[in-house]
PDB file of C-alpha atoms and ligand atoms in Angstrom:
ATOM      1  CA  MET A   1      40.211  72.990  58.571  1.00  0.00           C
ATOM      2  CA  ASN A   2      39.861  70.562  55.676  1.00  0.00           C
ATOM      3  CA  GLN A   3      37.032  70.633  53.136  1.00  0.00           C
ATOM      4  CA  SER A   4      34.833  68.281  55.121  1.00  0.00           C
ATOM      5  CA  GLU A   5      35.230  70.384  58.281  1.00  0.00           C
ATOM      6  CA  LEU A   6      34.334  73.530  56.312  1.00  0.00           C
ATOM      7  CA  LYS A   7      31.176  71.798  55.049  1.00  0.00           C
ATOM      8  CA  LYS A   8      30.281  70.986  58.645  1.00  0.00           C
ATOM      9  CA  VAL A   9      30.812  74.612  59.721  1.00  0.00           C
ATOM     10  CA  ALA A  10      28.388  75.801  57.004  1.00  0.00           C
ATOM     11  CA  ALA A  11      25.847  73.076  57.764  1.00  0.00           C
ATOM     12  CA  GLU A  12      25.792  73.727  61.503  1.00  0.00           C
ATOM     13  CA  ARG A  13      25.292  77.460  60.981  1.00  0.00           C
ATOM     14  CA  ALA A  14      22.466  76.853  58.500  1.00  0.00           C
ATOM     15  CA  ALA A  15      20.696  74.524  60.941  1.00  0.00           C
ATOM     16  CA  LEU A  16      20.089  77.613  63.110  1.00  0.00           C
ATOM     17  CA  PHE A  17      17.694  78.949  60.441  1.00  0.00           C
ATOM     18  CA  VAL A  18      15.253  76.160  61.252  1.00  0.00           C
ATOM     19  CA  GLU A  19      12.292  77.303  63.350  1.00  0.00           C
ATOM     20  CA  ASP A  20       9.646  75.455  65.325  1.00  0.00           C
ATOM     21  CA  GLY A  21       6.681  74.419  63.177  1.00  0.00           C
ATOM     22  CA  MET A  22       8.517  74.560  59.850  1.00  0.00           C
ATOM     23  CA  THR A  23       8.155  72.193  56.929  1.00  0.00           C
ATOM     24  CA  LEU A  24      11.675  71.767  55.576  1.00  0.00           C
ATOM     25  CA  GLY A  25      13.199  70.666  52.297  1.00  0.00           C
ATOM     26  CA  LEU A  26      16.357  68.659  52.867  1.00  0.00           C
ATOM     27  CA  GLY A  27      18.892  68.416  50.022  1.00  0.00           C
ATOM     28  CA  THR A  28      21.400  65.707  49.254  1.00  0.00           C
ATOM     29  CA  GLY A  29      25.153  65.263  49.649  1.00  0.00           C
ATOM     30  CA  SER A  30      27.969  65.252  52.145  1.00  0.00           C
ATOM     31  CA  THR A  31      27.282  68.804  53.377  1.00  0.00           C
ATOM     32  CA  VAL A  32      23.606  68.012  53.876  1.00  0.00           C
ATOM     33  CA  PHE A  33      24.670  64.945  55.867  1.00  0.00           C
ATOM     34  CA  PHE A  34      26.104  67.308  58.517  1.00  0.00           C
ATOM     35  CA  LEU A  35      23.009  69.498  58.266  1.00  0.00           C
ATOM     36  CA  VAL A  36      20.651  66.608  58.992  1.00  0.00           C
ATOM     37  CA  GLU A  37      22.737  65.661  62.031  1.00  0.00           C
ATOM     38  CA  ALA A  38      22.626  69.251  63.313  1.00  0.00           C
ATOM     39  CA  ILE A  39      18.870  69.629  62.770  1.00  0.00           C
ATOM     40  CA  ALA A  40      18.175  66.277  64.453  1.00  0.00           C
ATOM     41  CA  ARG A  41      20.247  67.427  67.432  1.00  0.00           C
ATOM     42  CA  ARG A  42      18.107  70.583  67.707  1.00  0.00           C
ATOM     43  CA  VAL A  43      14.937  68.480  67.484  1.00  0.00           C
ATOM     44  CA  ARG A  44      16.196  66.297  70.333  1.00  0.00           C
ATOM     45  CA  GLU A  45      17.606  69.019  72.544  1.00  0.00           C
ATOM     46  CA  GLU A  46      15.135  71.863  71.940  1.00  0.00           C
ATOM     47  CA  GLY A  47      11.997  69.818  71.226  1.00  0.00           C
ATOM     48  CA  LEU A  48      11.454  71.526  67.839  1.00  0.00           C
ATOM     49  CA  HIS A  49       8.388  70.280  65.998  1.00  0.00           C
ATOM     50  CA  ILE A  50       9.279  70.098  62.329  1.00  0.00           C
ATOM     51  CA  GLU A  51       8.566  67.906  59.354  1.00  0.00           C
ATOM     52  CA  ALA A  52      10.689  67.498  56.241  1.00  0.00           C
ATOM     53  CA  VAL A  53      10.637  66.481  52.604  1.00  0.00           C
ATOM     54  CA  ALA A  54      13.820  64.825  51.325  1.00  0.00           C
ATOM     55  CA  THR A  55      15.388  65.106  47.872  1.00  0.00           C
ATOM     56  CA  SER A  56      16.829  61.586  47.911  1.00  0.00           C
ATOM     57  CA  SER A  57      16.322  58.260  49.621  1.00  0.00           C
ATOM     58  CA  ARG A  58      19.778  58.694  51.202  1.00  0.00           C
ATOM     59  CA  THR A  59      18.701  61.861  53.006  1.00  0.00           C
ATOM     60  CA  ALA A  60      15.262  60.454  53.856  1.00  0.00           C
ATOM     61  CA  LYS A  61      16.837  57.397  55.452  1.00  0.00           C
ATOM     62  CA  GLN A  62      19.330  59.396  57.510  1.00  0.00           C
ATOM     63  CA  ALA A  63      16.775  61.975  58.665  1.00  0.00           C
ATOM     64  CA  SER A  64      14.165  59.438  59.595  1.00  0.00           C
ATOM     65  CA  ALA A  65      16.701  57.298  61.510  1.00  0.00           C
ATOM     66  CA  LEU A  66      17.606  60.413  63.517  1.00  0.00           C
ATOM     67  CA  GLY A  67      13.973  61.049  64.462  1.00  0.00           C
ATOM     68  CA  ILE A  68      12.959  63.751  61.948  1.00  0.00           C
ATOM     69  CA  THR A  69       9.361  63.335  60.729  1.00  0.00           C
ATOM     70  CA  MET A  70       9.495  62.778  56.977  1.00  0.00           C
ATOM     71  CA  LYS A  71       6.712  63.608  54.498  1.00  0.00           C
ATOM     72  CA  ASP A  72       6.145  62.851  50.851  1.00  0.00           C
ATOM     73  CA  ILE A  73       6.285  66.038  48.771  1.00  0.00           C
ATOM     74  CA  ASN A  74       2.790  65.283  47.483  1.00  0.00           C
ATOM     75  CA  ASP A  75       1.442  65.385  51.039  1.00  0.00           C
ATOM     76  CA  VAL A  76       2.605  68.899  51.966  1.00  0.00           C
ATOM     77  CA  ASP A  77       0.975  72.107  50.773  1.00  0.00           C
ATOM     78  CA  HIS A  78       4.123  74.204  51.133  1.00  0.00           C
ATOM     79  CA  ILE A  79       7.774  74.055  52.174  1.00  0.00           C
ATOM     80  CA  ASP A  80       9.005  76.908  54.358  1.00  0.00           C
ATOM     81  CA  LEU A  81      12.717  76.455  53.916  1.00  0.00           C
ATOM     82  CA  CYS A  82      14.908  74.249  51.748  1.00  0.00           C
ATOM     83  CA  ILE A  83      18.562  73.804  52.689  1.00  0.00           C
ATOM     84  CA  ASP A  84      20.819  72.077  50.162  1.00  0.00           C
ATOM     85  CA  GLY A  85      24.419  71.842  49.030  1.00  0.00           C
ATOM     86  CA  ALA A  86      25.779  73.032  45.675  1.00  0.00           C
ATOM     87  CA  ASP A  87      28.662  72.189  43.368  1.00  0.00           C
ATOM     88  CA  GLU A  88      29.435  75.742  42.216  1.00  0.00           C
ATOM     89  CA  ILE A  89      28.041  79.190  43.044  1.00  0.00           C
ATOM     90  CA  ASP A  90      29.057  82.231  41.008  1.00  0.00           C
ATOM     91  CA  LYS A  91      29.258  85.867  42.061  1.00  0.00           C
ATOM     92  CA  HIS A  92      25.673  86.448  40.847  1.00  0.00           C
ATOM     93  CA  PHE A  93      24.444  83.619  43.105  1.00  0.00           C
ATOM     94  CA  GLN A  94      23.670  81.295  40.236  1.00  0.00           C
ATOM     95  CA  GLY A  95      24.516  77.663  40.840  1.00  0.00           C
ATOM     96  CA  ILE A  96      25.312  74.240  39.510  1.00  0.00           C
ATOM     97  CA  LYS A  97      23.905  71.266  41.362  1.00  0.00           C
ATOM     98  CA  GLY A  98      23.567  67.569  40.663  1.00  0.00           C
ATOM     99  CA  GLY A  99      26.957  66.171  41.629  1.00  0.00           C
ATOM    100  CA  GLY A 100      24.973  63.528  43.479  1.00  0.00           C
ATOM    101  CA  ALA A 101      22.566  63.046  40.529  1.00  0.00           C
ATOM    102  CA  ALA A 102      19.633  64.257  42.643  1.00  0.00           C
ATOM    103  CA  HIS A 103      19.130  67.566  40.787  1.00  0.00           C
ATOM    104  CA  THR A 104      15.637  66.885  39.430  1.00  0.00           C
ATOM    105  CA  LEU A 105      14.202  66.150  42.868  1.00  0.00           C
ATOM    106  CA  GLU A 106      16.288  68.970  44.334  1.00  0.00           C
ATOM    107  CA  LYS A 107      14.932  71.462  41.805  1.00  0.00           C
ATOM    108  CA  MET A 108      11.375  70.316  42.468  1.00  0.00           C
ATOM    109  CA  VAL A 109      11.807  70.858  46.214  1.00  0.00           C
ATOM    110  CA  ALA A 110      13.704  74.144  45.744  1.00  0.00           C
ATOM    111  CA  THR A 111      11.062  75.632  43.460  1.00  0.00           C
ATOM    112  CA  THR A 112       8.328  74.608  45.919  1.00  0.00           C
ATOM    113  CA  SER A 113      10.098  76.304  48.858  1.00  0.00           C
ATOM    114  CA  ARG A 114       9.458  79.788  50.133  1.00  0.00           C
ATOM    115  CA  ARG A 115      13.144  80.238  50.956  1.00  0.00           C
ATOM    116  CA  ASN A 116      16.295  78.497  49.709  1.00  0.00           C
ATOM    117  CA  ILE A 117      19.616  78.313  51.529  1.00  0.00           C
ATOM    118  CA  TRP A 118      22.731  76.712  50.021  1.00  0.00           C
ATOM    119  CA  ILE A 119      25.507  75.403  52.226  1.00  0.00           C
ATOM    120  CA  VAL A 120      29.012  75.075  50.790  1.00  0.00           C
ATOM    121  CA  ASP A 121      32.677  75.109  51.670  1.00  0.00           C
ATOM    122  CA  GLU A 122      34.554  78.089  50.258  1.00  0.00           C
ATOM    123  CA  SER A 123      36.043  76.128  47.324  1.00  0.00           C
ATOM    124  CA  LYS A 124      32.562  76.081  45.709  1.00  0.00           C
ATOM    125  CA  MET A 125      32.452  79.889  45.310  1.00  0.00           C
ATOM    126  CA  VAL A 126      33.635  80.715  41.775  1.00  0.00           C
ATOM    127  CA  ASP A 127      33.712  83.677  39.395  1.00  0.00           C
ATOM    128  CA  THR A 128      32.145  81.825  36.469  1.00  0.00           C
ATOM    129  CA  LEU A 129      30.163  78.586  36.428  1.00  0.00           C
ATOM    130  CA  GLY A 130      31.245  75.626  34.328  1.00  0.00           C
ATOM    131  CA  LYS A 131      34.441  74.095  35.615  1.00  0.00           C
ATOM    132  CA  PHE A 132      32.235  71.568  37.403  1.00  0.00           C
ATOM    133  CA  PRO A 133      30.583  69.458  34.661  1.00  0.00           C
ATOM    134  CA  LEU A 134      26.934  70.453  34.346  1.00  0.00           C
ATOM    135  CA  PRO A 135      24.662  67.483  35.109  1.00  0.00           C
ATOM    136  CA  THR A 136      21.561  66.746  33.058  1.00  0.00           C
ATOM    137  CA  GLU A 137      19.032  63.943  33.507  1.00  0.00           C
ATOM    138  CA  VAL A 138      17.786  62.210  30.350  1.00  0.00           C
ATOM    139  CA  ILE A 139      15.129  59.559  29.927  1.00  0.00           C
ATOM    140  CA  PRO A 140      16.517  56.294  28.466  1.00  0.00           C
ATOM    141  CA  PHE A 141      14.131  56.397  25.466  1.00  0.00           C
ATOM    142  CA  GLY A 142      15.979  58.360  22.791  1.00  0.00           C
ATOM    143  CA  CYS A 143      18.915  59.216  25.039  1.00  0.00           C
ATOM    144  CA  GLU A 144      21.398  58.631  22.173  1.00  0.00           C
ATOM    145  CA  GLN A 145      19.547  61.228  20.091  1.00  0.00           C
ATOM    146  CA  VAL A 146      19.677  63.706  22.971  1.00  0.00           C
ATOM    147  CA  PHE A 147      23.396  62.941  23.391  1.00  0.00           C
ATOM    148  CA  HIS A 148      24.105  63.659  19.689  1.00  0.00           C
ATOM    149  CA  ARG A 149      22.083  66.875  19.827  1.00  0.00           C
ATOM    150  CA  LEU A 150      24.174  68.050  22.794  1.00  0.00           C
ATOM    151  CA  GLU A 151      27.348  67.000  20.997  1.00  0.00           C
ATOM    152  CA  SER A 152      26.421  68.902  17.857  1.00  0.00           C
ATOM    153  CA  GLU A 153      25.939  72.031  19.992  1.00  0.00           C
ATOM    154  CA  ASN A 154      29.534  71.591  21.299  1.00  0.00           C
ATOM    155  CA  LEU A 155      28.315  70.981  24.828  1.00  0.00           C
ATOM    156  CA  HIS A 156      30.800  68.110  25.365  1.00  0.00           C
ATOM    157  CA  PRO A 157      28.406  65.512  26.792  1.00  0.00           C
ATOM    158  CA  HIS A 158      29.532  62.423  28.700  1.00  0.00           C
ATOM    159  CA  PHE A 159      27.254  59.755  30.133  1.00  0.00           C
ATOM    160  CA  ARG A 160      28.031  59.489  33.858  1.00  0.00           C
ATOM    161  CA  THR A 161      29.216  55.970  34.704  1.00  0.00           C
ATOM    162  CA  ASP A 162      30.025  54.046  37.865  1.00  0.00           C
ATOM    163  CA  ALA A 163      33.359  52.402  38.747  1.00  0.00           C
ATOM    164  CA  ASP A 164      32.509  49.466  36.438  1.00  0.00           C
ATOM    165  CA  GLY A 165      31.821  51.768  33.501  1.00  0.00           C
ATOM    166  CA  LYS A 166      28.071  51.189  33.720  1.00  0.00           C
ATOM    167  CA  ARG A 167      25.794  54.176  33.137  1.00  0.00           C
ATOM    168  CA  ILE A 168      24.424  55.368  36.459  1.00  0.00           C
ATOM    169  CA  ARG A 169      20.676  55.668  36.965  1.00  0.00           C
ATOM    170  CA  THR A 170      18.935  58.403  38.908  1.00  0.00           C
ATOM    171  CA  HIS A 171      16.193  57.911  41.485  1.00  0.00           C
ATOM    172  CA  ASN A 172      13.776  58.088  38.531  1.00  0.00           C
ATOM    173  CA  GLY A 173      15.621  55.357  36.567  1.00  0.00           C
ATOM    174  CA  ASN A 174      17.080  57.858  34.089  1.00  0.00           C
ATOM    175  CA  TYR A 175      20.636  58.493  32.880  1.00  0.00           C
ATOM    176  CA  VAL A 176      22.891  61.404  33.742  1.00  0.00           C
ATOM    177  CA  ILE A 177      24.755  63.192  30.960  1.00  0.00           C
ATOM    178  CA  ASP A 178      27.362  65.649  32.258  1.00  0.00           C
ATOM    179  CA  LEU A 179      28.304  68.609  30.069  1.00  0.00           C
ATOM    180  CA  HIS A 180      32.033  69.401  30.261  1.00  0.00           C
ATOM    181  CA  LEU A 181      31.898  73.072  29.428  1.00  0.00           C
ATOM    182  CA  GLY A 182      34.849  74.642  31.225  1.00  0.00           C
ATOM    183  CA  GLN A 183      33.031  77.976  31.376  1.00  0.00           C
ATOM    184  CA  ILE A 184      29.373  78.943  31.111  1.00  0.00           C
ATOM    185  CA  LYS A 185      29.392  82.509  29.838  1.00  0.00           C
ATOM    186  CA  HIS A 186      25.626  82.839  29.375  1.00  0.00           C
ATOM    187  CA  PRO A 187      23.846  80.641  31.933  1.00  0.00           C
ATOM    188  CA  HIS A 188      20.332  81.907  31.085  1.00  0.00           C
ATOM    189  CA  LEU A 189      20.784  81.176  27.355  1.00  0.00           C
ATOM    190  CA  LEU A 190      22.077  77.695  28.131  1.00  0.00           C
ATOM    191  CA  LYS A 191      19.170  77.120  30.510  1.00  0.00           C
ATOM    192  CA  SER A 192      16.655  78.084  27.809  1.00  0.00           C
ATOM    193  CA  PHE A 193      18.311  75.725  25.335  1.00  0.00           C
ATOM    194  CA  LEU A 194      18.377  72.807  27.782  1.00  0.00           C
ATOM    195  CA  ASP A 195      14.815  73.483  28.968  1.00  0.00           C
ATOM    196  CA  GLY A 196      13.699  73.079  25.343  1.00  0.00           C
ATOM    197  CA  GLN A 197      15.267  69.661  24.699  1.00  0.00           C
ATOM    198  CA  VAL A 198      12.758  66.828  24.458  1.00  0.00           C
ATOM    199  CA  GLY A 199      13.910  63.829  26.492  1.00  0.00           C
ATOM    200  CA  LEU A 200      16.116  65.958  28.721  1.00  0.00           C
ATOM    201  CA  LEU A 201      14.121  65.872  31.911  1.00  0.00           C
ATOM    202  CA  GLU A 202      16.079  68.401  33.963  1.00  0.00           C
ATOM    203  CA  HIS A 203      19.507  69.957  34.346  1.00  0.00           C
ATOM    204  CA  GLY A 204      21.659  71.225  37.178  1.00  0.00           C
ATOM    205  CA  LEU A 205      21.604  74.943  36.368  1.00  0.00           C
ATOM    206  CA  PHE A 206      19.815  76.486  39.347  1.00  0.00           C
ATOM    207  CA  LEU A 207      19.323  80.108  38.343  1.00  0.00           C
ATOM    208  CA  ASP A 208      17.673  82.890  40.374  1.00  0.00           C
ATOM    209  CA  LEU A 209      16.686  80.384  43.030  1.00  0.00           C
ATOM    210  CA  VAL A 210      18.839  80.844  46.105  1.00  0.00           C
ATOM    211  CA  ASP A 211      18.083  83.448  48.774  1.00  0.00           C
ATOM    212  CA  THR A 212      20.990  82.903  51.153  1.00  0.00           C
ATOM    213  CA  VAL A 213      24.352  81.164  50.922  1.00  0.00           C
ATOM    214  CA  VAL A 214      26.176  79.914  54.005  1.00  0.00           C
ATOM    215  CA  VAL A 215      29.876  79.433  53.283  1.00  0.00           C
ATOM    216  CA  GLY A 216      32.247  77.487  55.523  1.00  0.00           C
ATOM    217  CA  THR A 217      35.524  79.427  55.628  1.00  0.00           C
ATOM    218  CA  GLN A 218      38.704  79.210  57.696  1.00  0.00           C
ATOM    219  CA  ASP A 219      37.296  82.135  59.708  1.00  0.00           C
ATOM    220  CA  GLY A 220      33.976  80.411  60.397  1.00  0.00           C
ATOM    221  CA  ALA A 221      30.590  80.459  58.675  1.00  0.00           C
ATOM    222  CA  LYS A 222      29.739  83.437  56.443  1.00  0.00           C
ATOM    223  CA  VAL A 223      26.059  84.131  55.777  1.00  0.00           C
ATOM    224  CA  ILE A 224      25.531  85.968  52.492  1.00  0.00           C
ATOM    225  CA  ASP A 225      22.128  87.125  51.240  1.00  0.00           C
ATOM    226  CA  ALA A 226      21.847  86.776  47.480  1.00  0.00           C
ATOM    227  CA  VAL A 227      21.765  90.064  45.586  1.00  0.00           C
ATOM    228  CA  ARG A 228      20.899  89.955  41.901  1.00  0.00           C
TER     229      ARG A 228
HETATM  230  C1  5RP B   1      23.456  66.470  44.766  1.00  0.00           C
HETATM  231  C2  5RP B   1      23.892  67.891  44.870  1.00  0.00           C
HETATM  232  C3  5RP B   1      24.755  68.246  46.037  1.00  0.00           C
HETATM  233  O1  5RP B   1      24.098  69.217  46.780  1.00  0.00           O
HETATM  234  C4  5RP B   1      26.064  68.782  45.535  1.00  0.00           C
HETATM  235  O2  5RP B   1      26.630  67.784  44.699  1.00  0.00           O
HETATM  236  C5  5RP B   1      27.010  69.102  46.676  1.00  0.00           C
HETATM  237  O3  5RP B   1      27.402  67.921  47.306  1.00  0.00           O
HETATM  238  P1  5RP B   1      28.398  67.897  48.536  1.00  0.00           P
HETATM  239  O4  5RP B   1      27.722  68.596  49.662  1.00  0.00           O
HETATM  240  O5  5RP B   1      28.627  66.425  48.789  1.00  0.00           O
HETATM  241  O6  5RP B   1      29.671  68.593  48.129  1.00  0.00           O
HETATM  242  O7  5RP B   1      23.579  68.739  44.069  1.00  0.00           O
HETATM  243  O8  5RP B   1      22.756  66.239  43.571  1.00  0.00           O
END
């Protein structure tokens, strides 16, 4: 199976965690694309009554077109289960997210959810976080100052750009600065530093958040409960 097929294996297994009556959080990305298809199929075939909050307009559009009832996060009082992709997961079940620049909305939905499941192909499981550049989201006002602060801390920042070299904007109209770190030896220390930076709205370190990881492997889907 190729990477895309492994993502589908994980997504389809995770869709089985959805129960009648749930309010769901739906993540963003190519793995979540398969998840939304699988959940919509269950809604159609089993008559599940669910509603969902999306972490991006891409996911909202897909889910709503497939008949899933979508809600604004401000109109729900809880989320039972959030299922999302990830860019890297280490052996302590800490993660990097934000490859699709949706990490601020994703973190908001994840921290509102009673349970979090991540769905990944096996290439995303790593010993140490950091090979995947760590996304941050910065507000345009003062973003050059934030950039220089990150540079002076040797965090190797790069503004994320599109194919034309133009800085990409998030859903919130902000910029993404990716930190090319190679290895993150102390994720909690880095998180504290980034959390304290004025103008840096959010970052893609998702620590102590996930409850279960579903990994697509050549032998099928593996469900792993996070142990910390
Ligand atoms: C988007 C994310 C995605 O969940 C992450 O990038 C994984 O994406 P994919 O499933 O396409 O590999 O964090 O901001």
